[in-house]
Short mmCIF file of C-alpha atoms in Angstrom, two decimals:
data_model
loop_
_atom_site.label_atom_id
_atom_site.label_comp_id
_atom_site.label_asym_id
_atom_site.label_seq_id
_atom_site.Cartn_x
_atom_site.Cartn_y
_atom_site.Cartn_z
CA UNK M 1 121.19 76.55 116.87
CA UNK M 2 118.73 79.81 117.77
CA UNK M 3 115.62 79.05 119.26
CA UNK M 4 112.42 78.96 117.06
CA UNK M 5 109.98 82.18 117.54
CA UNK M 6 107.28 81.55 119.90
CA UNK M 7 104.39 80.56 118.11
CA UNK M 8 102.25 81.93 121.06
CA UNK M 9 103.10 85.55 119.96
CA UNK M 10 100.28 84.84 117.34
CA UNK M 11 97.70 83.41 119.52
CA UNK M 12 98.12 85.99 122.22
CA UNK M 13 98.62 89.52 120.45
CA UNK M 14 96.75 88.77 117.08
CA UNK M 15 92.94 87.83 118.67
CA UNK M 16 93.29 90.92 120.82
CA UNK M 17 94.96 93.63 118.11
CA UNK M 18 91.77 92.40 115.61
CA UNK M 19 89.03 92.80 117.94
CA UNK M 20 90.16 96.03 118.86
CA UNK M 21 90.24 97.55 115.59
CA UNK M 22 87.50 95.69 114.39
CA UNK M 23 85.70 97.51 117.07
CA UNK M 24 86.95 100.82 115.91
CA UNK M 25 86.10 100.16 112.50
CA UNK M 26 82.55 99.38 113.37
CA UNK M 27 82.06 102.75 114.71
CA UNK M 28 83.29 104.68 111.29
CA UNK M 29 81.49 102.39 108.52
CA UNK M 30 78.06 102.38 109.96
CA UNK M 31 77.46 106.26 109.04
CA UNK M 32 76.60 104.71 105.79
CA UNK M 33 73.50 102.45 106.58
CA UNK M 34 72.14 105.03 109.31
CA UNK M 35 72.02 107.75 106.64
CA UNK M 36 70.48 105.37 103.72
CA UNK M 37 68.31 103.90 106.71
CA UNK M 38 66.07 107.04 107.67
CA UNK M 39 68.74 109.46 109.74
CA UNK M 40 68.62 111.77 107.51
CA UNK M 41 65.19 112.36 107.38
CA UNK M 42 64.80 112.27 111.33
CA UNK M 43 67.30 115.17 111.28
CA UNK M 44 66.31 117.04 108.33
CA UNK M 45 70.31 116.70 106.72
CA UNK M 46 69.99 117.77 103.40
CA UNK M 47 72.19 115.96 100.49
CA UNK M 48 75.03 118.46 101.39
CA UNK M 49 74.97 118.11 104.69
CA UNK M 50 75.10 114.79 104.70
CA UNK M 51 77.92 114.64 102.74
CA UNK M 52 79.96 116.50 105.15
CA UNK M 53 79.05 114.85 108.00
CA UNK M 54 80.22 111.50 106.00
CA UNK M 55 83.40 112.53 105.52
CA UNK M 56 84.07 114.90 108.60
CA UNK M 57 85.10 111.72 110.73
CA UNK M 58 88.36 112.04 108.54
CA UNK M 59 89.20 115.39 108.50
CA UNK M 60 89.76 114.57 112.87
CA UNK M 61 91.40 111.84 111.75
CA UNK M 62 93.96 113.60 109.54
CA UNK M 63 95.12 116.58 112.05
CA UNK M 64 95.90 114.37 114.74
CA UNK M 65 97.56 111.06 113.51
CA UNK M 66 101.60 111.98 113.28
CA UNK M 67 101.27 113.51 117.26
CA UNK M 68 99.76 109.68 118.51
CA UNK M 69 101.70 107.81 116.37
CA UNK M 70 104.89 109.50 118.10
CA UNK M 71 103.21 108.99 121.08
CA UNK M 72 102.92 104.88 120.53
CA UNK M 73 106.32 105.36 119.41
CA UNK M 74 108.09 107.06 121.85
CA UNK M 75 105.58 106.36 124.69
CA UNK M 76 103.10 103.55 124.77
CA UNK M 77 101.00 102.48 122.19
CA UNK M 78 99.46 100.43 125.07
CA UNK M 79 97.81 103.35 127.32
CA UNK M 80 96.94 105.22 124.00
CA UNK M 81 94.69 102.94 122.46
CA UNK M 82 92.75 101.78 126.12
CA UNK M 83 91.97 105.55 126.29
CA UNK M 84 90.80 105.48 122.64
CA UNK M 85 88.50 102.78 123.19
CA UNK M 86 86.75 104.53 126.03
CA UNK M 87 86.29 107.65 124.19
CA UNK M 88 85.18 106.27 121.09
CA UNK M 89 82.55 104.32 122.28
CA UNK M 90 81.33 106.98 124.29
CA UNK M 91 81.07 109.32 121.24
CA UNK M 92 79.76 106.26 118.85
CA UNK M 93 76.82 105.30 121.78
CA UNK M 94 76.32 109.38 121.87
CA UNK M 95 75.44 109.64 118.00
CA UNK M 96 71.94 107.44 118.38
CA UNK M 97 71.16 110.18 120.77
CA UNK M 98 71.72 113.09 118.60
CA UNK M 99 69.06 115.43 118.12
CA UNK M 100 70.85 118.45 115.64
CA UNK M 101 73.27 118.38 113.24
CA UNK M 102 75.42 120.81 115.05
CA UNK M 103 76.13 118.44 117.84
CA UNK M 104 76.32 115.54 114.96
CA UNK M 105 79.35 117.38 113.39
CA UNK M 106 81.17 117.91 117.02
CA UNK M 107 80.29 114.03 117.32
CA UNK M 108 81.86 113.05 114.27
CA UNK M 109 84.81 115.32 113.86
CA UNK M 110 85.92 114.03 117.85
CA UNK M 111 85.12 110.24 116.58
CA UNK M 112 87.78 111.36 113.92
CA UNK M 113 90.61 112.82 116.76
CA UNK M 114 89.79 109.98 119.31
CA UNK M 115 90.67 107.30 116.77
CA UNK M 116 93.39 108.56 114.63
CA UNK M 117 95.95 106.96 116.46
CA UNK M 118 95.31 103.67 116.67
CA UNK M 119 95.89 102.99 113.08
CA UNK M 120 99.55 103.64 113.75
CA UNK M 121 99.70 102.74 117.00
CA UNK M 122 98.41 99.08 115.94
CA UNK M 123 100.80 98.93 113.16
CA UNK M 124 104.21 99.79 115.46
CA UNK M 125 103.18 97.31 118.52
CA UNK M 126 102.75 94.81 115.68
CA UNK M 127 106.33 95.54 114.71
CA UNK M 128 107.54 95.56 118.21
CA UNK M 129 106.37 91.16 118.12
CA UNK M 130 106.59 90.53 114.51
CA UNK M 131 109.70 89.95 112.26
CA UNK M 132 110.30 90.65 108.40
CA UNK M 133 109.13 87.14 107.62
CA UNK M 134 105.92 87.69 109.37
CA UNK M 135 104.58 91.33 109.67
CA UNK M 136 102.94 90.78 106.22
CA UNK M 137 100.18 88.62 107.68
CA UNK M 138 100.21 90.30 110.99
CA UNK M 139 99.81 93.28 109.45
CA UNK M 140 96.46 91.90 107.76
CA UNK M 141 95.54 89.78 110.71
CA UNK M 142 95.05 93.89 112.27
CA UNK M 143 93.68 95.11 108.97
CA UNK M 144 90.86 92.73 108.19
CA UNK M 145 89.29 94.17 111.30
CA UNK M 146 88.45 96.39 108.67
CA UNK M 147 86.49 94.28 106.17
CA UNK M 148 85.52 91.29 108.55
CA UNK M 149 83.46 94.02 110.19
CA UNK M 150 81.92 95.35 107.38
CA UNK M 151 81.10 92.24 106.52
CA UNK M 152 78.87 91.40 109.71
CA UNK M 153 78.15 95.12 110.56
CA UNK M 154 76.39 95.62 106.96
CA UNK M 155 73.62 92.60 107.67
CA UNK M 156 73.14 93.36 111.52
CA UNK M 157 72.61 97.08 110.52
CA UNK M 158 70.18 96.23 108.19
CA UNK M 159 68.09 94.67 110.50
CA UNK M 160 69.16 97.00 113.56
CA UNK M 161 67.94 99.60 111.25
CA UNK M 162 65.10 97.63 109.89
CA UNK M 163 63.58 96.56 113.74
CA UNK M 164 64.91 98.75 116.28
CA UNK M 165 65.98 102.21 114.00
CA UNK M 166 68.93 104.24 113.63
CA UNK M 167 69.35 105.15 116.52
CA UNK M 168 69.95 101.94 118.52
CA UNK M 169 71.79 100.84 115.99
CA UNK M 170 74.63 103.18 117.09
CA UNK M 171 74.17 102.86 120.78
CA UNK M 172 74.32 99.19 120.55
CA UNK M 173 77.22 99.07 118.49
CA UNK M 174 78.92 101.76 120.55
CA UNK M 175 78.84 100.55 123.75
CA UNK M 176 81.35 97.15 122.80
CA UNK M 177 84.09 99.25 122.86
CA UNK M 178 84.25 100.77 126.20
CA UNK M 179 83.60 96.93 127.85
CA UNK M 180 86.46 95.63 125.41
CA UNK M 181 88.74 98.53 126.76
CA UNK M 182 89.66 96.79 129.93
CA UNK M 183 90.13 93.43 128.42
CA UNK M 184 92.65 95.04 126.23
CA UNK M 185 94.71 96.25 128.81
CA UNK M 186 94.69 93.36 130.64
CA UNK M 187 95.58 91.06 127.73
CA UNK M 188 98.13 92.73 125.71
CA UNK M 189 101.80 93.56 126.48
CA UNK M 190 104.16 96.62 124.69
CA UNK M 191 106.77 94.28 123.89
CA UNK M 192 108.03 90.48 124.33
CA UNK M 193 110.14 91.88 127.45
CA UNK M 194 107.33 92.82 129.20
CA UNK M 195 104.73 89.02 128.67
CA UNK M 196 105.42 86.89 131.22
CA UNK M 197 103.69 83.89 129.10
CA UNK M 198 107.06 83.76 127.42
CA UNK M 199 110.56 82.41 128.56
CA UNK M 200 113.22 84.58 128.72
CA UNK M 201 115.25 82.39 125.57
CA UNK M 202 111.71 83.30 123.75
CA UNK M 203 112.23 87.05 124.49
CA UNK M 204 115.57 87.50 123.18
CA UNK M 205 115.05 85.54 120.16
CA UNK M 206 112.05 88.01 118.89
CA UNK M 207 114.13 90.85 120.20
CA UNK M 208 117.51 90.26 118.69
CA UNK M 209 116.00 89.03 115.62
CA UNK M 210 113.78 92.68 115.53
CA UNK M 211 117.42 94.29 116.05
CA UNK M 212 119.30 92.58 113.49
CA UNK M 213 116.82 93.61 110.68
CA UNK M 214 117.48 97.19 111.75
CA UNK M 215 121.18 96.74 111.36
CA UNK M 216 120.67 96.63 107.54
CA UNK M 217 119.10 100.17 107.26
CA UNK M 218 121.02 103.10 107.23
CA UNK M 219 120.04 105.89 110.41
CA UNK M 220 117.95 108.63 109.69
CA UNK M 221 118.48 111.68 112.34
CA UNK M 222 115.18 112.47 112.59
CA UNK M 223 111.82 112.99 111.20
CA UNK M 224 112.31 115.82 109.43
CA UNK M 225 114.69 114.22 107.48
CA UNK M 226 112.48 111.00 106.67
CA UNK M 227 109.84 112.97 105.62
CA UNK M 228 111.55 114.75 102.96
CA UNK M 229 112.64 111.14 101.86
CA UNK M 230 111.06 110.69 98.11
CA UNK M 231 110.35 107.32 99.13
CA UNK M 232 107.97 108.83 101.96
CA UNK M 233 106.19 112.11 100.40
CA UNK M 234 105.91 109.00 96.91
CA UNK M 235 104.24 106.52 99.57
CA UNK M 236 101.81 109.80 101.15
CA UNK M 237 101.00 110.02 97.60
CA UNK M 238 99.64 106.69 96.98
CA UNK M 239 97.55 106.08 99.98
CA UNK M 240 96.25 109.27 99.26
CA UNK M 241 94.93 108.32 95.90
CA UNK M 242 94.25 104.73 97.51
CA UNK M 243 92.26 105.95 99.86
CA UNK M 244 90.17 107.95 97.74
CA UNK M 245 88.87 104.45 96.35
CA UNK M 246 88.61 103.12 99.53
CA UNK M 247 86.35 105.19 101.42
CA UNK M 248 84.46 106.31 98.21
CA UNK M 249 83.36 102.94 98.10
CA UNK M 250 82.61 102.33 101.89
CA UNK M 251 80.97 105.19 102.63
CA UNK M 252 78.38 105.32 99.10
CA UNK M 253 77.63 101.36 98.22
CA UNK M 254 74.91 101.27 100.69
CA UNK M 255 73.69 104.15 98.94
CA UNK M 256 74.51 102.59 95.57
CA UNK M 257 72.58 99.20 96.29
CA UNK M 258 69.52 100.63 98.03
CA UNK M 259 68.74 102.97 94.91
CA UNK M 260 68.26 99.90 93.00
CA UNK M 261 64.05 99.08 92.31
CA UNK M 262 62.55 97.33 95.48
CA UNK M 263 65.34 97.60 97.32
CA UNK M 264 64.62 97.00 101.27
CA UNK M 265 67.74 97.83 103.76
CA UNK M 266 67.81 94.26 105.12
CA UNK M 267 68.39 93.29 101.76
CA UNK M 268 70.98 96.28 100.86
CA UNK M 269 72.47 94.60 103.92
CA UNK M 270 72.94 91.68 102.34
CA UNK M 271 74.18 92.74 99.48
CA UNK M 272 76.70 94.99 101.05
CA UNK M 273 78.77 92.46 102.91
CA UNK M 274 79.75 89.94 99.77
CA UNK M 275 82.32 92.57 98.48
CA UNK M 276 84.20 92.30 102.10
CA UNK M 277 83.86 88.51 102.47
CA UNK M 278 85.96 88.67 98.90
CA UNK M 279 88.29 91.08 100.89
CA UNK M 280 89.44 88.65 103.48
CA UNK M 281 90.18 86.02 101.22
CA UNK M 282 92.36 88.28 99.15
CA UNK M 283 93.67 89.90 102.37
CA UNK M 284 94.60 86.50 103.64
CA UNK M 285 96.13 85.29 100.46
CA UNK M 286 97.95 87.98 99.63
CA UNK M 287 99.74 88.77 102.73
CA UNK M 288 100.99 84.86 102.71
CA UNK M 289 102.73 85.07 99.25
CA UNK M 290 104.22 88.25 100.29
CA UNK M 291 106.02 86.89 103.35
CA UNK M 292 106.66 83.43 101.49
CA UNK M 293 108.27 85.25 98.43
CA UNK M 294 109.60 88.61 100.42
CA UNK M 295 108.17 90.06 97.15
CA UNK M 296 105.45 93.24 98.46
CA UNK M 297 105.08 94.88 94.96
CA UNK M 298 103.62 92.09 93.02
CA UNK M 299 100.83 92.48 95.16
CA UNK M 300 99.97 96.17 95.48
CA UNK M 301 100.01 97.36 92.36
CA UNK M 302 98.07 94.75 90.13
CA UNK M 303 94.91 94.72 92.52
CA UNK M 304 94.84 98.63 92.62
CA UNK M 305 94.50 98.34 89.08
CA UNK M 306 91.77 95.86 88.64
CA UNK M 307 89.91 98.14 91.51
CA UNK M 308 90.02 100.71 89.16
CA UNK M 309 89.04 99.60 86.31
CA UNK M 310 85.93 97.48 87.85
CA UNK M 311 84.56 100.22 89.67
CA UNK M 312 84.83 102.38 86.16
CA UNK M 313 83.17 99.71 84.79
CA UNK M 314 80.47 99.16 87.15
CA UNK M 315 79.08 102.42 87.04
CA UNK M 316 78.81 103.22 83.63
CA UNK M 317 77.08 99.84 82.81
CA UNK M 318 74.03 101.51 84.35
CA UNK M 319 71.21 100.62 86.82
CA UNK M 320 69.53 98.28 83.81
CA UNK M 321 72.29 96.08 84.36
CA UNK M 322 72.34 96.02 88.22
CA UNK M 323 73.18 92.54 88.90
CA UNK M 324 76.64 92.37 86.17
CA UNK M 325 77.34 96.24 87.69
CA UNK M 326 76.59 94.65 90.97
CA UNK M 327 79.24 91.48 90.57
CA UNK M 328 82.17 94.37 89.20
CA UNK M 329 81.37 96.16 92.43
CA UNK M 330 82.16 93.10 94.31
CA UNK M 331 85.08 92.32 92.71
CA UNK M 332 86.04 96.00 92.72
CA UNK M 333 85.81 96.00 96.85
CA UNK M 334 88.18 92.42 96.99
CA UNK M 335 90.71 93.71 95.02
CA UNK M 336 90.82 97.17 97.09
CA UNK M 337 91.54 95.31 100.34
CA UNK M 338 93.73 92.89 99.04
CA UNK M 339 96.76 94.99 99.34
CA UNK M 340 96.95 95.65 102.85
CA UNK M 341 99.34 93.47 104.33
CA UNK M 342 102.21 93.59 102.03
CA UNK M 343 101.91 97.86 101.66
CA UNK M 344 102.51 98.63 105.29
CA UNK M 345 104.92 95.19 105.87
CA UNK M 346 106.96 97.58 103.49
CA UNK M 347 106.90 100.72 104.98
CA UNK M 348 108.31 98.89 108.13
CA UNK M 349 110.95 98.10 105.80
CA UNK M 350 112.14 101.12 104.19
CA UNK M 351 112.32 103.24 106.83
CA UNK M 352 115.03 103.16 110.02
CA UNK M 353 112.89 102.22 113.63
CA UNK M 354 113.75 105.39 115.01
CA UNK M 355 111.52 107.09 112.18
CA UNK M 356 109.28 104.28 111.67
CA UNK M 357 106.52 105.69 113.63
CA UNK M 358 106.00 108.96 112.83
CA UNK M 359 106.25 108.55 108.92
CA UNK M 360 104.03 105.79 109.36
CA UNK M 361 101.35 108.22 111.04
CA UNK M 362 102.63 111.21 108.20
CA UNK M 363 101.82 108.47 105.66
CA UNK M 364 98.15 106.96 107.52
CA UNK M 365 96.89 111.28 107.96
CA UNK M 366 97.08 110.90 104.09
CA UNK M 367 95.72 108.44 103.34
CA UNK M 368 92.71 110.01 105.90
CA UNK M 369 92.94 113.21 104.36
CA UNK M 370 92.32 111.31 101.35
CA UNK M 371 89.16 109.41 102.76
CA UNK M 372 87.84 112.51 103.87
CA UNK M 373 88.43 113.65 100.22
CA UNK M 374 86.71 110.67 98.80
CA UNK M 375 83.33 110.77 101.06
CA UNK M 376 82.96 113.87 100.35
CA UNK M 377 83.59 114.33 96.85
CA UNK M 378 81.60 110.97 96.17
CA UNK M 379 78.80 112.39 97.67
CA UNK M 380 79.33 116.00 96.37
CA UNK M 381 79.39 114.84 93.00
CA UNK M 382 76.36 112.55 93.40
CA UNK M 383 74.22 115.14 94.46
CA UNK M 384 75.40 117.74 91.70
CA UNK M 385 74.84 115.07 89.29
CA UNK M 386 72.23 113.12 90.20
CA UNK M 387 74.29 109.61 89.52
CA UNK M 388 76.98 107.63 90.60
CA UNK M 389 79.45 107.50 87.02
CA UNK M 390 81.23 110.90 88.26
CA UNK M 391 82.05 110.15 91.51
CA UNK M 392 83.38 106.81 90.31
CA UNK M 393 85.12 107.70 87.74
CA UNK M 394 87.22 110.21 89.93
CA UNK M 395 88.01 107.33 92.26
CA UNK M 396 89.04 104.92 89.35
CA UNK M 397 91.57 107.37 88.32
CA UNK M 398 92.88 108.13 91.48
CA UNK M 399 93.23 104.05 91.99
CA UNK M 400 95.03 104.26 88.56
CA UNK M 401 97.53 106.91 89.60
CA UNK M 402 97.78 105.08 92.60
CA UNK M 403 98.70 102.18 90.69
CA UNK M 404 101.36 103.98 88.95
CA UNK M 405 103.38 105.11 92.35
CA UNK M 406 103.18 101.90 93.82
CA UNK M 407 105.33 100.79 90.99
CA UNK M 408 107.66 103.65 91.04
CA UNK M 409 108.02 103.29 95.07
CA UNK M 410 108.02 100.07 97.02
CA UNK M 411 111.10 98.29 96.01
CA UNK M 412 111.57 94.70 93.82
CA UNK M 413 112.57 91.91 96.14
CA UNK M 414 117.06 91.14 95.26
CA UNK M 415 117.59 87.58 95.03
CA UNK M 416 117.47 86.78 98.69
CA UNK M 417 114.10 87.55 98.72
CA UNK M 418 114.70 91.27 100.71
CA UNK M 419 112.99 94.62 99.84
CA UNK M 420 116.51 96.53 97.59
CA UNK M 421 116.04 99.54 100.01
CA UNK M 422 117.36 103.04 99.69
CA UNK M 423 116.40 106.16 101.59
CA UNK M 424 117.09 109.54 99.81
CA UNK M 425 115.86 113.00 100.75
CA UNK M 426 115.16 116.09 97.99
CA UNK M 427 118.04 117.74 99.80
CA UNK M 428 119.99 115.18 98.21
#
C-alpha cells in the first residue's frame, strides 16, 4: 500500500507562498487609492499622466517574466523571490517619497521588473509539492494573495490616506516586504528532498507521484517548440483578454466609487473591498470542484462570461442607479477571480515539466502585457470621454472573447476524470 501524502506539505509551504505574494500584491493595487486619494494633485499628474504611470508597473512586468521564470525553473525559484522581496519593498517604501513624476515612472516601471517573476516562480515551486489532485487549490491558496489583499488593503488605505496621506501609506505598506524576506528563506524549501520536517517515505511519495504524472505527457525538446504549440500562443491569448478585465477593474473602481455624490475615501474604501471578499469565496469554491471532479473548464469559462456581461451592465445603468450598478460591479469582480485555480492547475497539465516553466512565464508576460493594456486604455478612454461605459465596454468584450478561447483550449475531463491532453505545434 503507498504511503498517504504528507498533509504537512499544506501547512508548511501554503501560509508562507500566500503571505509572500500577498505582500507583492499589496505593493501593485494601492496605485489606485493614492491617485484617487490626493497624489495626483501633490504632483501635478495630469489625467494622462496618470494613466501611464497606472499601467507602467506592467509594461516591467511583461519584458522580464519568461527570463525569471527559467530562472525558478532551471535555477531556484527560492533565491529569486528573497531577492524580489528586498527590492520591491525598497522601491514600494521609495514611492511615498517621490517628489517628480520622472523618478515616479523609473519607480514604477522597476516595481514592474523586480516582481515579474514571482508570479511564475510561485506557480512552479507549487508544482514541485503539489500533485494533479491538488495544485487546483494550491494554486488559489497562492492566488488569493491577490484578492484577500485587496480586500484589507482597500479599507486600511482609506484611512492611511484619510489620517496619515499618501505618502505613508506607501512607506508603511512597503516596508513588510523586506522584514518578510528573511522569514521566507528561512521557512520554505525548493522541493520535498530538501525539508527536513518530512521522512524520507514522505519524500518519495510526493516525488514519484510528481514523476508518474509526467510519464503521461509526451516530451517537448524545447521551448521553442512549446511555444509554437496552438494550445500555448490559444492560452497567451486568453489571459491576455482576461487580463484586460482584470486590471481594468483593479486599477479604476476606486476611481469609479469615489465619483459617486458624497463620496469620502474611507468610505470608497469600504466599498472597494466587498467585490474581493466575493472573490475568495469563489476562488475557494471553485478550485475544490475542480480537483474533486478533475474537470478545469467548467469553471473558467462560465465566470468569464458573467464578468463580462455584469461589468457591461454596470456601467451603462448610469451613476442614478449607483447602488444596483454598484451590486453588478461586485458580482462582476467575484466572478473575475473565481477562475484562478483551475486555469493555471491546467497549464501544469498540458504542457511536459521540462517546458512547464518558461511557457508558464510566456503565458503570465501576456497576460501583463494585457494589464498594462487594460490600465491604460481604461484610463485613456475615461479621460477622452469623460465616463466610464467605454472603457468598460472594451473590457467586457475582451472577457467575452476570452470566454470563447477558454472553450476552444483547456481540454474536457475523459472519463477518469484527467485533462484529454494533446500538444501540437503550427509546424505540424
Amino acid at each position: 500500500m503507498k504511503p498517504q501524502l504528507a498533509q504537512r506539505r499544506w501547512f508548511r509551504i501554503i501560509p508562507v507562498v500566500f503571505i509572500t505574494y500577498s505582500l507583492a500584491y499589496l505593493d501593485r493595487a494601492n496605485f489606485g487609492f493614492a491617485v484617487a486619494g490626493g497624489m495626483a494633485d501633490d504632483l501635478n499628474i495630469t489625467p494622462n499622466t496618470s494613466t501611464l504611470l497606472s499601467s507602467l508597473f506592467f509594461l516591467g512586468y511583461f519584458f522580464f517574466q519568461i527570463p525569471g521564470a527559467h530562472y525558478a525553473a532551471t535555477r531556484t525559484a527560492k533565491k529569486l523571490i528573497f531577492i524580489s522581496l528586498i527590492l520591491w519593498g525598497a522601491l514600494a517604501a521609495a514611492t511615498g517619497m517621490v517628489n517628480d513624476t520622472t523618478t515616479l515612472i523609473v519607480i514604477r516601471f522597476m516595481l514592474g521588473v523586480v516582481e515579474s517573476a514571482v508570479m511564475p516562480a510561485m506557480l512552479i515551486l507549487l508544482s514541485q509539492w503539489f500533485t494533479k489532485e491538488e495544485r487546483s487549490r494550491a494554486n488559489t491558496f497562492l492566488i488569493l494573495g491577490n484578492p484577500v489583499t485587496v480586500l484589507w488593503m482597500s479599507v486600511l488605505s482609506g484611512y492611511l490616506i484619510e489620517s496619515m496621506g499618501w505618502r505613508w501609506m506607501f512607506i508603511l505598506q512597503g516596508a513588510p516586504g523586506i522584514i518578510w524576506a528573511f522569514i521566507w528563506w528561512k521557512l520554505i524549501d525548493e522541493r520535498p528532498s530538501e525539508a527536513n520536517w518530512l521522512t524520507d517515505e514522505e519524500k518519495l511519495a510526493v516525488e514519484e507521484k510528481l514523476k508518474a504524472e509526467q510519464a503521461g505527457i509526451k516530451p517537448v525538446k524545447n521551448y521553442a517548440e512549446a511555444f509554437k504549440s496552438k494550445k500555448v500562443i490559444l492560452l497567451c491569448l486568453q489571459y491576455l483578454l482576461w487580463s484586460v478585465g482584470v486590471y481594468g477593474f483593479v486599477m479604476w473602481l476606486p476611481s469609479i466609487i469615489k465619483a459617486a455624490p458624497n463620496m469620502s475615501m474611507v468610505n470608497t474604501g469600504w466599498l472597494s473591498s466587498v467585490p474581493y471578499l466575493f472573490a475568495v469565496i469563489g476562488m475557494l469554491s471553485a478550485s475544490y470542484f475542480s480537483d474533486k471532479t478533475g474537470n478545469r473548464k467548467i469553471f473558467i469559462w462560465p465566470f468569464l462570461l458573467i464578468a463580462a456581461i455584469c461589468l457591461y451592465g454596470a456601467v451603462w445603468l448610469g451613476p442614478d442607479k449607483f447602488w444596483v450598478s454598484y451590486a453588478l460591479l461586485v458580482v462582476a469582480g467575484g466572478a473575475l477571480y473565481t477562475p484562478y485555480g483551475p486555469f493555471f492547475a491546467a497549464i501544469a497539465e498540458i504542457l511536459p515539466k521540462n517546458v512547464a516553466g518558461g511557457a508558464i512565464g510566456l503565458i503570465n508576460s501576456l497576460g501583463a502585457l494585457g494589464s498594462f493594456a487594460g490600465s491604460y486604455l481604461v484610463g485613456y478612454l475615461n479621460t477622452e470621454t469623460g465616463n466610464f461605459n467605454a472603457s468598460y465596454t472594451l473590457m467586457s468584450v475582451a472577457l467575452v472573447l476570452a470566454t470563447v478561447i477558454t472553450a476552444m483550449v483547456i481540454p474536457a475531463p475523459n472519463r477518469a476524470g484527467v485533462q484529454a491532453v494533446e500538444i501540437k505545434t503550427f509546424d505540424h
